[in-house]
Amino acid sequence: MLLDRSPELAHEQVTIRRGPRSGLPLVIAIHSRALGPAVGGCRLRRYPDWPAGLTDALRLSEAMTYKCAAAGLSFGGGKSVIVLDERVELTAALRAAALADIGEFVATFDGGYLTGPDVGTGPDDMAVLRRHTPHVFCLPEEQGGTGSSSGPTAIGVLAALRAGARQVFGTESVAGRTVVVVGFGSVGGRIAAGLAAGGAHVLVSDVDRVKREIAIGQGLAWLEPDQAMTAPADILVPAAIGGVLDAHIVPALRAPLVVGPANNQLTDDAVADALAGRGITWIPDFVASAGGVVYTLGREIEALTHDTAVKRVEDIGNTVRDLLVRAETNRSTPLGEALDLARRRLDAA
Ligand code: PHE
């Protein structure tokens, strides 16, 4: 989704270089700075080849433009990707070298691109980047940052989920609902815990088998990854990587509400129509997942207190409610309405 497939380059600037220390391919993609400096996390992941990492950076940076615009932030969309080969072993030394490389790379943008953690990186890694550039968010709290943005991201997803539940089930309460959380990482884990605390019957899944014991230890039920997406449930929460909703899976889905933090959940925008056609309410990922960036920028740029920043994150629930009402009134989809909202703000800039 969100990859502009027109022959023209949709992005403002895309730079690829080989890390001088690590030898790894590094990509920094700036999709748009119409609203302000580009912001977007640094992803460290395995890809079949570097063009796959480039494609991911292009799609993720575009999603950040829409994420910031829909959230009302004066920031643009960017993303950095450290491409790890599927065969190479990620030793501590290689990791440190790659982080230093990307920090130096971010520095070359002189504040036009600001980074933070993403899949495969966390606050400690940001501290490594900080040695090379001041333009990095989410440093550990001992080092003056606000730490991991996973908690606020989960709070935003839960607010979006409650707004969705109100529309689909007539109540925000998750008590007694069956919820499948696909991806038991730092955000998925927090969402699962929040839902369980609210009285939901939570089933979780992850490609990493190690997570199974942890989940069971927390009293959560486990689903095998190949069954999770299509398990019968009230709510499905995609909380791992993107591309999980395509034309093939939509007919097999068995949850009337789909909302989660994974970026770029749809393989293309037409999937949103297929979901709506099946009567499934899908909350656009770039709206539901904005909590991390909303909280972090609020705290680290605007110096908001924790409580005020959390209130802003919870406002995602109101945005979702408005989008769902508008989609119903206009006989459109929540995605169509969310893109409209973002584009109105981008056009006004
Ligand atoms: N990884 C976050 C996202 O996908 C981006 C982020 C950047 C979060 C900077 C916090 C700070 O939205």
mmCIF file of C-alpha atoms and ligand atoms in Angstrom:
data_model
loop_
_atom_site.group_PDB
_atom_site.id
_atom_site.type_symbol
_atom_site.label_atom_id
_atom_site.label_comp_id
_atom_site.label_asym_id
_atom_site.label_seq_id
_atom_site.Cartn_x
_atom_site.Cartn_y
_atom_site.Cartn_z
ATOM 1 C CA MET A 1 0.000 0.000 0.000
ATOM 2 C CA LEU A 2 0.899 3.620 -0.436
ATOM 3 C CA LEU A 3 3.614 2.944 -2.950
ATOM 4 C CA ASP A 4 3.004 5.376 -5.732
ATOM 5 C CA ARG A 5 3.255 3.118 -8.755
ATOM 6 C CA SER A 6 3.391 5.969 -11.248
ATOM 7 C CA PRO A 7 6.531 6.013 -13.398
ATOM 8 C CA GLU A 8 7.510 9.304 -11.795
ATOM 9 C CA LEU A 9 9.483 9.276 -8.595
ATOM 10 C CA ALA A 10 7.057 10.183 -5.817
ATOM 11 C CA HIS A 11 9.865 10.808 -3.339
ATOM 12 C CA GLU A 12 11.740 14.012 -2.717
ATOM 13 C CA GLN A 13 15.089 12.333 -2.213
ATOM 14 C CA VAL A 14 16.335 8.784 -1.955
ATOM 15 C CA THR A 15 19.941 8.122 -1.065
ATOM 16 C CA ILE A 16 21.634 4.740 -1.024
ATOM 17 C CA ARG A 17 25.135 4.157 0.196
ATOM 18 C CA ARG A 18 27.289 1.354 1.448
ATOM 19 C CA GLY A 19 28.220 1.777 5.085
ATOM 20 C CA PRO A 20 31.954 2.487 5.190
ATOM 21 C CA ARG A 21 32.421 0.524 8.439
ATOM 22 C CA SER A 22 29.824 -2.223 8.048
ATOM 23 C CA GLY A 23 29.810 -2.698 4.289
ATOM 24 C CA LEU A 24 26.013 -2.977 4.528
ATOM 25 C CA PRO A 25 23.654 -1.212 2.121
ATOM 26 C CA LEU A 26 21.976 1.771 3.790
ATOM 27 C CA VAL A 27 18.943 3.606 2.456
ATOM 28 C CA ILE A 28 17.494 6.925 3.562
ATOM 29 C CA ALA A 29 14.281 7.788 1.755
ATOM 30 C CA ILE A 30 12.654 11.191 2.134
ATOM 31 C CA HIS A 31 9.141 11.030 0.764
ATOM 32 C CA SER A 32 7.901 14.532 1.520
ATOM 33 C CA ARG A 33 8.914 17.562 3.544
ATOM 34 C CA ALA A 34 5.855 19.604 2.560
ATOM 35 C CA LEU A 35 4.781 19.806 6.224
ATOM 36 C CA GLY A 36 8.238 20.022 7.813
ATOM 37 C CA PRO A 37 11.433 18.027 8.340
ATOM 38 C CA ALA A 38 11.066 14.348 7.495
ATOM 39 C CA VAL A 39 10.752 12.002 10.452
ATOM 40 C CA GLY A 40 10.873 8.227 10.437
ATOM 41 C CA GLY A 41 12.505 5.410 12.287
ATOM 42 C CA CYS A 42 15.582 3.400 11.438
ATOM 43 C CA ARG A 43 14.796 -0.168 10.480
ATOM 44 C CA LEU A 44 17.370 -2.953 10.779
ATOM 45 C CA ARG A 45 16.092 -6.054 9.060
ATOM 46 C CA ARG A 46 16.963 -8.978 6.884
ATOM 47 C CA TYR A 47 15.976 -8.705 3.224
ATOM 48 C CA PRO A 48 16.510 -11.096 0.308
ATOM 49 C CA ASP A 49 18.540 -8.367 -1.426
ATOM 50 C CA TRP A 50 19.198 -4.626 -1.143
ATOM 51 C CA PRO A 51 16.519 -3.606 -3.681
ATOM 52 C CA ALA A 52 13.975 -5.217 -1.342
ATOM 53 C CA GLY A 53 15.308 -2.976 1.432
ATOM 54 C CA LEU A 54 15.036 0.017 -0.899
ATOM 55 C CA THR A 55 11.422 -0.855 -1.742
ATOM 56 C CA ASP A 56 10.628 -1.102 1.964
ATOM 57 C CA ALA A 57 12.223 2.304 2.621
ATOM 58 C CA LEU A 58 10.194 3.865 -0.207
ATOM 59 C CA ARG A 59 6.918 2.474 1.099
ATOM 60 C CA LEU A 60 7.655 3.166 4.761
ATOM 61 C CA SER A 61 8.739 6.751 4.154
ATOM 62 C CA GLU A 62 5.576 7.418 2.164
ATOM 63 C CA ALA A 63 3.506 5.950 4.994
ATOM 64 C CA MET A 64 5.290 8.326 7.413
ATOM 65 C CA THR A 65 4.160 11.310 5.315
ATOM 66 C CA TYR A 66 0.548 10.193 5.671
ATOM 67 C CA LYS A 67 1.013 9.222 9.305
ATOM 68 C CA CYS A 68 2.325 12.677 10.256
ATOM 69 C CA ALA A 69 -0.221 14.528 8.104
ATOM 70 C CA ALA A 70 -3.222 12.553 9.402
ATOM 71 C CA ALA A 71 -2.010 13.086 12.980
ATOM 72 C CA GLY A 72 -1.772 16.842 12.409
ATOM 73 C CA LEU A 73 2.011 16.971 12.903
ATOM 74 C CA SER A 74 4.180 19.564 11.177
ATOM 75 C CA PHE A 75 6.603 16.922 9.968
ATOM 76 C CA GLY A 76 7.180 15.079 6.744
ATOM 77 C CA GLY A 77 7.847 11.442 5.960
ATOM 78 C CA GLY A 78 11.167 9.641 5.812
ATOM 79 C CA LYS A 79 12.679 6.325 6.790
ATOM 80 C CA SER A 80 16.074 4.715 6.997
ATOM 81 C CA VAL A 81 16.798 1.074 6.373
ATOM 82 C CA ILE A 82 19.902 -0.926 7.174
ATOM 83 C CA VAL A 83 19.784 -3.890 4.828
ATOM 84 C CA LEU A 84 20.949 -7.122 6.332
ATOM 85 C CA ASP A 85 21.586 -10.036 4.033
ATOM 86 C CA GLU A 86 19.670 -13.196 4.897
ATOM 87 C CA ARG A 87 22.912 -15.162 5.312
ATOM 88 C CA VAL A 88 25.084 -12.706 7.214
ATOM 89 C CA GLU A 89 25.385 -13.125 10.969
ATOM 90 C CA LEU A 90 24.554 -9.981 12.941
ATOM 91 C CA THR A 91 27.418 -9.895 15.427
ATOM 92 C CA ALA A 92 27.656 -7.143 18.054
ATOM 93 C CA ALA A 93 30.549 -5.651 16.089
ATOM 94 C CA LEU A 94 28.603 -5.564 12.810
ATOM 95 C CA ARG A 95 25.624 -4.045 14.563
ATOM 96 C CA ALA A 96 27.740 -1.291 16.142
ATOM 97 C CA ALA A 97 29.399 -0.571 12.796
ATOM 98 C CA ALA A 98 26.046 -0.379 10.980
ATOM 99 C CA LEU A 99 24.593 1.951 13.617
ATOM 100 C CA ALA A 100 27.615 4.262 13.422
ATOM 101 C CA ASP A 101 27.291 4.232 9.625
ATOM 102 C CA ILE A 102 23.630 5.161 9.667
ATOM 103 C CA GLY A 103 24.227 7.848 12.324
ATOM 104 C CA GLU A 104 26.816 9.461 10.097
ATOM 105 C CA PHE A 105 24.456 9.144 7.127
ATOM 106 C CA VAL A 106 21.584 10.815 9.053
ATOM 107 C CA ALA A 107 23.992 13.642 9.976
ATOM 108 C CA THR A 108 24.476 14.484 6.290
ATOM 109 C CA PHE A 109 20.821 15.611 6.139
ATOM 110 C CA ASP A 110 21.510 18.440 8.603
ATOM 111 C CA GLY A 111 18.170 18.176 10.374
ATOM 112 C CA GLY A 112 16.148 17.622 7.202
ATOM 113 C CA TYR A 113 15.679 14.018 8.287
ATOM 114 C CA LEU A 114 15.151 13.012 11.919
ATOM 115 C CA THR A 115 15.241 9.425 13.023
ATOM 116 C CA GLY A 116 14.191 7.171 15.861
ATOM 117 C CA PRO A 117 13.737 3.474 16.531
ATOM 118 C CA ASP A 118 11.804 1.084 14.330
ATOM 119 C CA VAL A 119 11.670 -2.662 13.701
ATOM 120 C CA GLY A 120 15.051 -4.083 14.769
ATOM 121 C CA THR A 121 16.290 -1.024 16.692
ATOM 122 C CA GLY A 122 15.668 0.478 20.128
ATOM 123 C CA PRO A 123 16.707 3.300 22.477
ATOM 124 C CA ASP A 124 20.210 1.885 23.117
ATOM 125 C CA ASP A 125 20.846 1.869 19.393
ATOM 126 C CA MET A 126 19.701 5.479 19.199
ATOM 127 C CA ALA A 127 22.413 6.333 21.707
ATOM 128 C CA VAL A 128 24.963 4.957 19.221
ATOM 129 C CA LEU A 129 23.508 7.115 16.422
ATOM 130 C CA ARG A 130 23.618 10.137 18.745
ATOM 131 C CA ARG A 131 27.421 10.082 18.721
ATOM 132 C CA HIS A 132 27.212 11.069 15.065
ATOM 133 C CA THR A 133 24.068 13.204 14.862
ATOM 134 C CA PRO A 134 21.817 15.203 17.200
ATOM 135 C CA HIS A 135 18.829 14.390 14.978
ATOM 136 C CA VAL A 136 17.723 11.263 16.749
ATOM 137 C CA PHE A 137 14.752 10.646 19.047
ATOM 138 C CA CYS A 138 13.985 8.107 21.756
ATOM 139 C CA LEU A 139 17.342 7.926 23.504
ATOM 140 C CA PRO A 140 17.246 6.048 26.809
ATOM 141 C CA GLU A 141 15.828 8.167 29.636
ATOM 142 C CA GLU A 142 19.201 8.200 31.480
ATOM 143 C CA GLN A 143 20.571 9.961 28.422
ATOM 144 C CA GLY A 144 17.881 12.597 28.227
ATOM 145 C CA GLY A 145 15.519 10.915 25.792
ATOM 146 C CA THR A 146 12.016 9.577 26.235
ATOM 147 C CA GLY A 147 13.008 5.971 25.621
ATOM 148 C CA SER A 148 11.052 3.425 23.652
ATOM 149 C CA SER A 149 7.983 4.690 21.787
ATOM 150 C CA SER A 150 6.345 1.242 21.913
ATOM 151 C CA GLY A 151 4.186 2.102 24.936
ATOM 152 C CA PRO A 152 2.638 5.213 23.336
ATOM 153 C CA THR A 153 2.222 3.357 20.038
ATOM 154 C CA ALA A 154 0.238 0.678 21.874
ATOM 155 C CA ILE A 155 -1.867 3.335 23.643
ATOM 156 C CA GLY A 156 -2.741 4.849 20.256
ATOM 157 C CA VAL A 157 -3.661 1.479 18.774
ATOM 158 C CA LEU A 158 -5.878 0.705 21.764
ATOM 159 C CA ALA A 159 -7.632 4.084 21.325
ATOM 160 C CA ALA A 160 -8.163 3.321 17.620
ATOM 161 C CA LEU A 161 -9.361 -0.173 18.495
ATOM 162 C CA ARG A 162 -11.930 1.134 20.985
ATOM 163 C CA ALA A 163 -13.263 3.621 18.421
ATOM 164 C CA GLY A 164 -13.515 0.779 15.911
ATOM 165 C CA ALA A 165 -15.231 -1.478 18.440
ATOM 166 C CA ARG A 166 -17.789 1.217 19.192
ATOM 167 C CA GLN A 167 -18.723 1.350 15.523
ATOM 168 C CA VAL A 168 -18.650 -2.383 14.846
ATOM 169 C CA PHE A 169 -19.999 -3.796 18.131
ATOM 170 C CA GLY A 170 -21.775 -0.767 19.598
ATOM 171 C CA THR A 171 -19.456 -0.621 22.605
ATOM 172 C CA GLU A 172 -15.850 0.344 23.263
ATOM 173 C CA SER A 173 -15.434 -2.328 25.882
ATOM 174 C CA VAL A 174 -13.267 -5.280 24.917
ATOM 175 C CA ALA A 175 -14.491 -7.414 27.841
ATOM 176 C CA GLY A 176 -15.366 -10.875 26.570
ATOM 177 C CA ARG A 177 -14.131 -10.167 23.029
ATOM 178 C CA THR A 178 -11.776 -12.564 21.305
ATOM 179 C CA VAL A 179 -8.774 -10.703 19.941
ATOM 180 C CA VAL A 180 -5.930 -12.143 17.880
ATOM 181 C CA VAL A 181 -2.659 -10.208 18.042
ATOM 182 C CA VAL A 182 -0.301 -11.199 15.222
ATOM 183 C CA GLY A 183 3.226 -10.263 16.269
ATOM 184 C CA PHE A 184 4.261 -10.460 19.916
ATOM 185 C CA GLY A 185 7.014 -7.850 19.840
ATOM 186 C CA SER A 186 7.376 -4.714 21.921
ATOM 187 C CA VAL A 187 4.193 -3.076 20.591
ATOM 188 C CA GLY A 188 2.131 -6.245 20.073
ATOM 189 C CA GLY A 189 3.049 -7.427 23.566
ATOM 190 C CA ARG A 190 1.826 -4.186 25.130
ATOM 191 C CA ILE A 191 -1.403 -4.247 23.134
ATOM 192 C CA ALA A 192 -2.036 -7.840 24.183
ATOM 193 C CA ALA A 193 -1.459 -6.933 27.840
ATOM 194 C CA GLY A 194 -3.796 -3.925 27.583
ATOM 195 C CA LEU A 195 -6.532 -6.012 26.007
ATOM 196 C CA ALA A 196 -6.175 -8.791 28.563
ATOM 197 C CA ALA A 197 -6.400 -6.187 31.343
ATOM 198 C CA GLY A 198 -9.639 -4.994 29.723
ATOM 199 C CA GLY A 199 -11.111 -8.485 29.962
ATOM 200 C CA ALA A 200 -10.571 -9.643 26.388
ATOM 201 C CA HIS A 201 -9.724 -13.222 25.477
ATOM 202 C CA VAL A 202 -6.352 -12.656 23.834
ATOM 203 C CA LEU A 203 -4.598 -15.034 21.454
ATOM 204 C CA VAL A 204 -1.133 -14.120 20.248
ATOM 205 C CA SER A 205 1.201 -15.346 17.587
ATOM 206 C CA ASP A 206 4.747 -14.702 16.427
ATOM 207 C CA VAL A 207 7.142 -16.178 13.891
ATOM 208 C CA ASP A 208 9.687 -16.288 16.709
ATOM 209 C CA ARG A 209 8.960 -19.493 18.652
ATOM 210 C CA VAL A 210 10.752 -18.174 21.729
ATOM 211 C CA LYS A 211 7.795 -15.834 22.269
ATOM 212 C CA ARG A 212 5.464 -18.787 22.824
ATOM 213 C CA GLU A 213 6.678 -19.496 26.368
ATOM 214 C CA ILE A 214 6.595 -15.808 27.252
ATOM 215 C CA ALA A 215 3.019 -15.476 26.022
ATOM 216 C CA ILE A 216 1.839 -18.565 27.825
ATOM 217 C CA GLY A 217 3.645 -17.375 30.960
ATOM 218 C CA GLN A 218 1.540 -14.216 30.791
ATOM 219 C CA GLY A 219 -1.654 -16.232 30.588
ATOM 220 C CA LEU A 220 -2.207 -15.542 26.886
ATOM 221 C CA ALA A 221 -3.270 -18.215 24.421
ATOM 222 C CA TRP A 222 -0.916 -19.054 21.559
ATOM 223 C CA LEU A 223 -1.734 -19.494 17.871
ATOM 224 C CA GLU A 224 0.633 -20.857 15.257
ATOM 225 C CA PRO A 225 1.642 -18.092 12.806
ATOM 226 C CA ASP A 226 0.088 -19.830 9.778
ATOM 227 C CA GLN A 227 -3.285 -19.865 11.503
ATOM 228 C CA ALA A 228 -3.340 -16.527 13.251
ATOM 229 C CA MET A 229 -4.491 -14.213 10.465
ATOM 230 C CA THR A 230 -7.536 -16.309 9.626
ATOM 231 C CA ALA A 231 -8.519 -17.475 13.096
ATOM 232 C CA PRO A 232 -12.108 -16.713 14.118
ATOM 233 C CA ALA A 233 -12.127 -13.593 16.302
ATOM 234 C CA ASP A 234 -13.914 -10.329 16.995
ATOM 235 C CA ILE A 235 -10.815 -8.260 16.389
ATOM 236 C CA LEU A 236 -7.621 -8.964 14.447
ATOM 237 C CA VAL A 237 -4.528 -6.913 15.335
ATOM 238 C CA PRO A 238 -1.665 -7.011 12.791
ATOM 239 C CA ALA A 239 1.339 -6.082 14.902
ATOM 240 C CA ALA A 240 4.291 -7.436 12.951
ATOM 241 C CA ILE A 241 5.613 -6.475 9.554
ATOM 242 C CA GLY A 242 3.620 -5.214 6.582
ATOM 243 C CA GLY A 243 2.068 -6.785 3.500
ATOM 244 C CA VAL A 244 -0.118 -9.169 5.517
ATOM 245 C CA LEU A 245 -3.419 -8.185 3.892
ATOM 246 C CA ASP A 246 -3.702 -9.050 0.217
ATOM 247 C CA ALA A 247 -6.421 -10.083 -2.237
ATOM 248 C CA HIS A 248 -5.938 -13.763 -1.343
ATOM 249 C CA ILE A 249 -6.313 -13.487 2.403
ATOM 250 C CA VAL A 250 -9.290 -11.121 2.526
ATOM 251 C CA PRO A 251 -11.899 -13.818 1.671
ATOM 252 C CA ALA A 252 -10.433 -16.023 4.443
ATOM 253 C CA LEU A 253 -10.484 -13.434 7.240
ATOM 254 C CA ARG A 254 -12.865 -14.180 10.100
ATOM 255 C CA ALA A 255 -12.757 -10.974 12.164
ATOM 256 C CA PRO A 256 -15.137 -8.042 11.512
ATOM 257 C CA LEU A 257 -12.642 -5.479 12.848
ATOM 258 C CA VAL A 258 -8.984 -5.241 11.847
ATOM 259 C CA VAL A 259 -6.770 -2.656 13.525
ATOM 260 C CA GLY A 260 -3.098 -2.770 14.413
ATOM 261 C CA PRO A 261 0.262 -0.996 14.484
ATOM 262 C CA ALA A 262 2.061 -2.792 11.630
ATOM 263 C CA ASN A 263 3.072 -0.311 8.928
ATOM 264 C CA ASN A 264 1.878 -0.927 5.348
ATOM 265 C CA GLN A 265 -0.492 -3.772 6.151
ATOM 266 C CA LEU A 266 -2.144 -3.750 2.711
ATOM 267 C CA THR A 267 -0.238 -4.953 -0.339
ATOM 268 C CA ASP A 268 -2.072 -2.242 -2.265
ATOM 269 C CA ASP A 269 -4.854 0.255 -1.681
ATOM 270 C CA ALA A 270 -7.457 -1.849 -3.539
ATOM 271 C CA VAL A 271 -7.358 -4.323 -0.643
ATOM 272 C CA ALA A 272 -9.182 -1.678 1.431
ATOM 273 C CA ASP A 273 -12.132 -1.944 -0.970
ATOM 274 C CA ALA A 274 -12.075 -5.741 -0.778
ATOM 275 C CA LEU A 275 -12.152 -5.541 3.025
ATOM 276 C CA ALA A 276 -15.060 -3.090 2.966
ATOM 277 C CA GLY A 277 -16.796 -5.332 0.427
ATOM 278 C CA ARG A 278 -16.678 -8.152 2.955
ATOM 279 C CA GLY A 279 -18.075 -5.899 5.651
ATOM 280 C CA ILE A 280 -14.761 -5.831 7.508
ATOM 281 C CA THR A 281 -13.812 -2.555 9.158
ATOM 282 C CA TRP A 282 -10.119 -1.901 8.609
ATOM 283 C CA ILE A 283 -8.615 1.058 10.445
ATOM 284 C CA PRO A 284 -5.843 2.599 8.327
ATOM 285 C CA ASP A 285 -2.480 1.602 9.762
ATOM 286 C CA PHE A 286 -0.930 5.023 9.372
ATOM 287 C CA VAL A 287 -3.668 6.469 11.606
ATOM 288 C CA ALA A 288 -3.681 3.696 14.221
ATOM 289 C CA SER A 289 0.111 3.525 14.562
ATOM 290 C CA ALA A 290 0.843 7.241 15.007
ATOM 291 C CA GLY A 291 1.060 7.117 18.816
ATOM 292 C CA GLY A 292 4.834 6.639 18.930
ATOM 293 C CA VAL A 293 5.677 9.565 16.743
ATOM 294 C CA VAL A 294 2.938 11.794 18.240
ATOM 295 C CA TYR A 295 4.180 11.120 21.772
ATOM 296 C CA THR A 296 7.882 11.379 21.003
ATOM 297 C CA LEU A 297 7.673 14.614 19.038
ATOM 298 C CA GLY A 298 5.325 16.071 21.645
ATOM 299 C CA ARG A 299 7.789 15.305 24.435
ATOM 300 C CA GLU A 300 11.100 15.898 22.698
ATOM 301 C CA ILE A 301 10.226 18.818 20.384
ATOM 302 C CA GLU A 302 7.410 20.575 22.229
ATOM 303 C CA ALA A 303 8.535 19.634 25.753
ATOM 304 C CA LEU A 304 5.049 18.413 26.693
ATOM 305 C CA THR A 305 4.576 16.529 29.941
ATOM 306 C CA HIS A 306 4.020 12.782 29.767
ATOM 307 C CA ASP A 307 0.322 13.169 30.571
ATOM 308 C CA THR A 308 -0.315 15.842 27.939
ATOM 309 C CA ALA A 309 1.538 13.824 25.303
ATOM 310 C CA VAL A 310 -0.496 10.713 26.184
ATOM 311 C CA LYS A 311 -3.714 12.733 25.831
ATOM 312 C CA ARG A 312 -2.622 13.675 22.323
ATOM 313 C CA VAL A 313 -2.014 10.037 21.541
ATOM 314 C CA GLU A 314 -5.469 9.149 22.806
ATOM 315 C CA ASP A 315 -6.899 11.698 20.417
ATOM 316 C CA ILE A 316 -6.236 9.085 17.705
ATOM 317 C CA GLY A 317 -9.497 7.534 18.933
ATOM 318 C CA ASN A 318 -11.401 10.698 17.969
ATOM 319 C CA THR A 319 -9.728 10.802 14.565
ATOM 320 C CA VAL A 320 -10.738 7.194 13.947
ATOM 321 C CA ARG A 321 -14.294 7.846 15.066
ATOM 322 C CA ASP A 322 -14.567 10.783 12.619
ATOM 323 C CA LEU A 323 -13.090 8.720 9.765
ATOM 324 C CA LEU A 324 -15.520 5.871 10.358
ATOM 325 C CA VAL A 325 -18.515 8.219 10.467
ATOM 326 C CA ARG A 326 -17.381 9.925 7.291
ATOM 327 C CA ALA A 327 -16.752 6.624 5.502
ATOM 328 C CA GLU A 328 -20.275 5.555 6.350
ATOM 329 C CA THR A 329 -21.858 8.844 5.294
ATOM 330 C CA ASN A 330 -19.858 9.098 2.080
ATOM 331 C CA ARG A 331 -20.089 5.368 1.285
ATOM 332 C CA SER A 332 -16.312 5.352 1.029
ATOM 333 C CA THR A 333 -13.698 3.454 3.039
ATOM 334 C CA PRO A 334 -11.800 4.516 6.171
ATOM 335 C CA LEU A 335 -8.648 4.434 4.015
ATOM 336 C CA GLY A 336 -10.195 6.774 1.445
ATOM 337 C CA GLU A 337 -11.187 9.175 4.203
ATOM 338 C CA ALA A 338 -7.802 8.990 5.946
ATOM 339 C CA LEU A 339 -5.925 9.650 2.695
ATOM 340 C CA ASP A 340 -8.283 12.567 2.062
ATOM 341 C CA LEU A 341 -7.594 14.021 5.477
ATOM 342 C CA ALA A 342 -3.832 13.678 4.975
ATOM 343 C CA ARG A 343 -3.926 15.088 1.461
ATOM 344 C CA ARG A 344 -5.983 18.096 2.544
ATOM 345 C CA ARG A 345 -3.268 18.941 5.082
ATOM 346 C CA LEU A 346 -0.484 18.327 2.563
ATOM 347 C CA ASP A 347 -2.180 20.457 -0.086
ATOM 348 C CA ALA A 348 -2.705 23.283 2.393
ATOM 349 C CA ALA A 349 1.029 23.361 3.189
HETATM 350 N N1 PHE B 1 9.032 3.781 14.100
HETATM 351 C C1 PHE B 1 8.097 4.854 14.250
HETATM 352 C C2 PHE B 1 6.918 4.686 13.277
HETATM 353 O O1 PHE B 1 6.895 3.812 12.424
HETATM 354 C C3 PHE B 1 8.734 6.148 13.927
HETATM 355 C C4 PHE B 1 9.252 6.975 15.042
HETATM 356 C C5 PHE B 1 10.152 7.925 14.727
HETATM 357 C C6 PHE B 1 8.812 6.872 16.329
HETATM 358 C C7 PHE B 1 10.630 8.773 15.678
HETATM 359 C C8 PHE B 1 9.286 7.714 17.286
HETATM 360 C C9 PHE B 1 10.190 8.663 16.960
HETATM 361 O O2 PHE B 1 5.988 5.442 13.351
#
